[in-house]
CSV table of C-alpha atoms in Angstrom, one decimal:
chain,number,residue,atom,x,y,z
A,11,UNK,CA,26.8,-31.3,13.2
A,12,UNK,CA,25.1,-30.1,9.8
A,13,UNK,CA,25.1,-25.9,10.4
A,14,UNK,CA,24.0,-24.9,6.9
A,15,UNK,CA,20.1,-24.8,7.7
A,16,UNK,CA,21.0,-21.7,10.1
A,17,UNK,CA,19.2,-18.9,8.0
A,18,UNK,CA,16.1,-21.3,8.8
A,19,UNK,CA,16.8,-22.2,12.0
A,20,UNK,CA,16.9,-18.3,13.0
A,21,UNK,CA,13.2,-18.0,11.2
A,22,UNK,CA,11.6,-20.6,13.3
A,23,UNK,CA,13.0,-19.0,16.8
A,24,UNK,CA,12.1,-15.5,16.0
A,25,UNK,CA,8.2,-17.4,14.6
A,26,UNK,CA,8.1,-19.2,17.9
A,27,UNK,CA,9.3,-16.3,19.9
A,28,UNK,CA,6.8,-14.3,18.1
A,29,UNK,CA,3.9,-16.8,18.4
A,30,UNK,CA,5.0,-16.2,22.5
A,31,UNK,CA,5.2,-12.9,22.7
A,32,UNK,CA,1.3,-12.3,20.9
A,33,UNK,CA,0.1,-15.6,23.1
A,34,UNK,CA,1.3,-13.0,26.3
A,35,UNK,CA,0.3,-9.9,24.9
A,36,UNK,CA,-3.9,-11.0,24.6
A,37,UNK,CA,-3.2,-12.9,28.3
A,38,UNK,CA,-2.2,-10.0,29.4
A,39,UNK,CA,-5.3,-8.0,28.1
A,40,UNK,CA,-2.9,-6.0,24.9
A,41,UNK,CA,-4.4,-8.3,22.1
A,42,UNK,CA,-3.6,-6.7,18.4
A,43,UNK,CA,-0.3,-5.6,19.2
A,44,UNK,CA,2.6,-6.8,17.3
A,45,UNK,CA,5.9,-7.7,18.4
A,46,UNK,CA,7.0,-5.5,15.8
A,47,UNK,CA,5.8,-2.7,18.3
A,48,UNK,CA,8.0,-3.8,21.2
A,49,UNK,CA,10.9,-2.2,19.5
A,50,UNK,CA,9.0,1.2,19.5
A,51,UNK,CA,8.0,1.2,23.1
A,52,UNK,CA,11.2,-0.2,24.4
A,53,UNK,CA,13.1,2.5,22.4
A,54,UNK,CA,10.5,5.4,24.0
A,55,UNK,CA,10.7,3.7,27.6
A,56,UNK,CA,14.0,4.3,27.1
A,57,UNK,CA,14.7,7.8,25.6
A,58,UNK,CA,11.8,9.2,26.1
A,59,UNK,CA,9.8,11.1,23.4
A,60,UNK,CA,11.6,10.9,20.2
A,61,UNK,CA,11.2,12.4,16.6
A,62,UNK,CA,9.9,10.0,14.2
A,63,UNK,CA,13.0,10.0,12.3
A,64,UNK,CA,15.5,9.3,15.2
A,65,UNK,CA,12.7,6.4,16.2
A,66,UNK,CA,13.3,4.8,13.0
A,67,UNK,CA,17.1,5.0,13.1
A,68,UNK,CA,17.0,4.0,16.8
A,69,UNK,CA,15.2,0.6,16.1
A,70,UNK,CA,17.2,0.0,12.3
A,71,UNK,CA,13.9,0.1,10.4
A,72,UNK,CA,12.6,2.5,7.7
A,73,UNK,CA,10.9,5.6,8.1
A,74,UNK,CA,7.8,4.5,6.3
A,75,UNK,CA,8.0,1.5,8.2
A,76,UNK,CA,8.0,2.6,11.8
A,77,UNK,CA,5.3,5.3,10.8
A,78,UNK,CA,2.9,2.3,10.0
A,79,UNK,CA,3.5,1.0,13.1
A,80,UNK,CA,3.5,3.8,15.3
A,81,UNK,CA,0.1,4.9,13.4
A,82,UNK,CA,-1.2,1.5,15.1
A,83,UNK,CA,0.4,2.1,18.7
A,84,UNK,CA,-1.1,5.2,18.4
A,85,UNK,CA,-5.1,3.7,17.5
A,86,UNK,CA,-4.6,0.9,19.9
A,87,UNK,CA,-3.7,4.2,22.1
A,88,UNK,CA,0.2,3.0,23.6
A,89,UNK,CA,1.2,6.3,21.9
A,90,UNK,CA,0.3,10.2,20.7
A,91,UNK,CA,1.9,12.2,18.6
A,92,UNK,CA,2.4,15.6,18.2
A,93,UNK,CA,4.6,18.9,15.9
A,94,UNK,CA,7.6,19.0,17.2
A,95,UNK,CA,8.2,22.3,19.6
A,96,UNK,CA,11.4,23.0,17.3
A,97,UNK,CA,10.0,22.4,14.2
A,98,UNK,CA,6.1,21.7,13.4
A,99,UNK,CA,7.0,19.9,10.2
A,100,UNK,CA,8.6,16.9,12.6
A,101,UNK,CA,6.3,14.7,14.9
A,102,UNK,CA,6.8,13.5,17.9
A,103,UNK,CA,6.4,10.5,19.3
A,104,UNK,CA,5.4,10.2,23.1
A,105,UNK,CA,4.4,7.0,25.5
A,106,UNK,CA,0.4,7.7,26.4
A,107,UNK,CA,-0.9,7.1,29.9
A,108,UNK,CA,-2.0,3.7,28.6
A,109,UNK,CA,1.5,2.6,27.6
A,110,UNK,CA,3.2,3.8,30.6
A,111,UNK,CA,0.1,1.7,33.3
A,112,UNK,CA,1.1,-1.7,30.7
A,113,UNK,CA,5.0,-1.3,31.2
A,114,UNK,CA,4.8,-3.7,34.2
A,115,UNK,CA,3.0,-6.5,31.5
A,116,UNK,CA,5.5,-5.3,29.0
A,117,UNK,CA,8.6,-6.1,31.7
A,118,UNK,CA,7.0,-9.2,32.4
A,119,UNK,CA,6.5,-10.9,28.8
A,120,UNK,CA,10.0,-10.2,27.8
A,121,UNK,CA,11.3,-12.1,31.2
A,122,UNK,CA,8.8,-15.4,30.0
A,123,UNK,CA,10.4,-14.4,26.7
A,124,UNK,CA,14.2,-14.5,27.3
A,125,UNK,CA,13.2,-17.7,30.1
A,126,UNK,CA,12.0,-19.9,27.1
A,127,UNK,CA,15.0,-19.1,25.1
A,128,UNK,CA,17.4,-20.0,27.6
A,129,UNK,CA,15.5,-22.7,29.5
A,130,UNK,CA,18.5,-23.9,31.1
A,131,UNK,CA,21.1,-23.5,29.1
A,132,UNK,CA,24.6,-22.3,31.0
A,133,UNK,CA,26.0,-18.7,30.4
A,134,UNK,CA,28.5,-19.4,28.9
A,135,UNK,CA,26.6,-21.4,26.0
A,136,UNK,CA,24.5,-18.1,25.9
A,137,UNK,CA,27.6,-16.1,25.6
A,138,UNK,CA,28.9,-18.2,23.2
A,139,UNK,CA,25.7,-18.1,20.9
A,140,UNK,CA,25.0,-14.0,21.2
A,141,UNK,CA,28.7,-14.4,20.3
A,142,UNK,CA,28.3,-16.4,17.0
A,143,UNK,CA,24.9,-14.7,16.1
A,144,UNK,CA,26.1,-10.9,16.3
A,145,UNK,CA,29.5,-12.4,14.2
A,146,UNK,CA,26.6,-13.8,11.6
A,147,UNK,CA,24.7,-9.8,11.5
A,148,UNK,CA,28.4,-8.4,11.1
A,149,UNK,CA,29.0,-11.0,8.2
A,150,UNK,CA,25.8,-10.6,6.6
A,151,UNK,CA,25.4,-7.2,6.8
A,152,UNK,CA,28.7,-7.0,4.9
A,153,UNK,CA,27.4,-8.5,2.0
A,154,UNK,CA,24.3,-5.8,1.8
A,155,UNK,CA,26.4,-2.9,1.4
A,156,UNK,CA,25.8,-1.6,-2.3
């Protein structure tokens, strides 16, 4: 089996998963959200209101990045932000009312999610790959260290 297209085969699962996840999101009524955002509200649903900064190191993206994107959580209304009781300078980033009422929608994409990328593949084959993909992250992060 030829295995050096695997950079590209990785793009074109996380563009179909993507094109699935933002087919589910408008079905589901939560239309202009990104699956860039998932990563946000799973890391609140989670831990709970966080500080910007420990946001962005929880979900391995920038600071900048994740304040983008919590900027359009927080229009779409999925999130508020606030000074920090400890020190006003930090925000805070909570879950609103919205986001909490769309957790059950939330749940249910990333089940339709993880059932198309399995189909029915056996567990151990699934092992197997996580396996081999978190052995590729290790490998190319390696290479990024400056």
């Amino acid at each position: 089996m030829k295995t050096d297209h695997i950079v590209a085969l990785i793009g074109r699962v996380r563009e179909q998963a993507n094109n699935l996840i933002v087919a589910e999101l408008e079905k589901r009524g939560h239309g202009g959200m990104a699956p860039s955002h998932g990563a946000i509200l799973q890391a609140l649903f989670t831990r709970g209101p966080m500080h910007m900064s420990a946001l962005a190191e929880a979900i391995g993206k920038q600071k900048n990045t994740v304040t983008t994107l919590v900027g359009k959580l927080e229009q779409a209304g999925y999130v508020t932000k606030s000074p920090s009781q400890e020190d006003s300078r930090v925000t805070l980033v909570s879950l609103s009312g919205k986001a909490l009422a769309a957790k059950a929608d939330f749940d249910a994409i990333s089940q339709t999610l993880l059932e198309a990328v399995w189909g029915d593949m056996p567990h151990a084959e699934r092992e197997a790959l996580v396996a081999g993909l978190e052995r590729v992250l290790r490998n190319i992060s390696l290479k990024n260290i400056f």
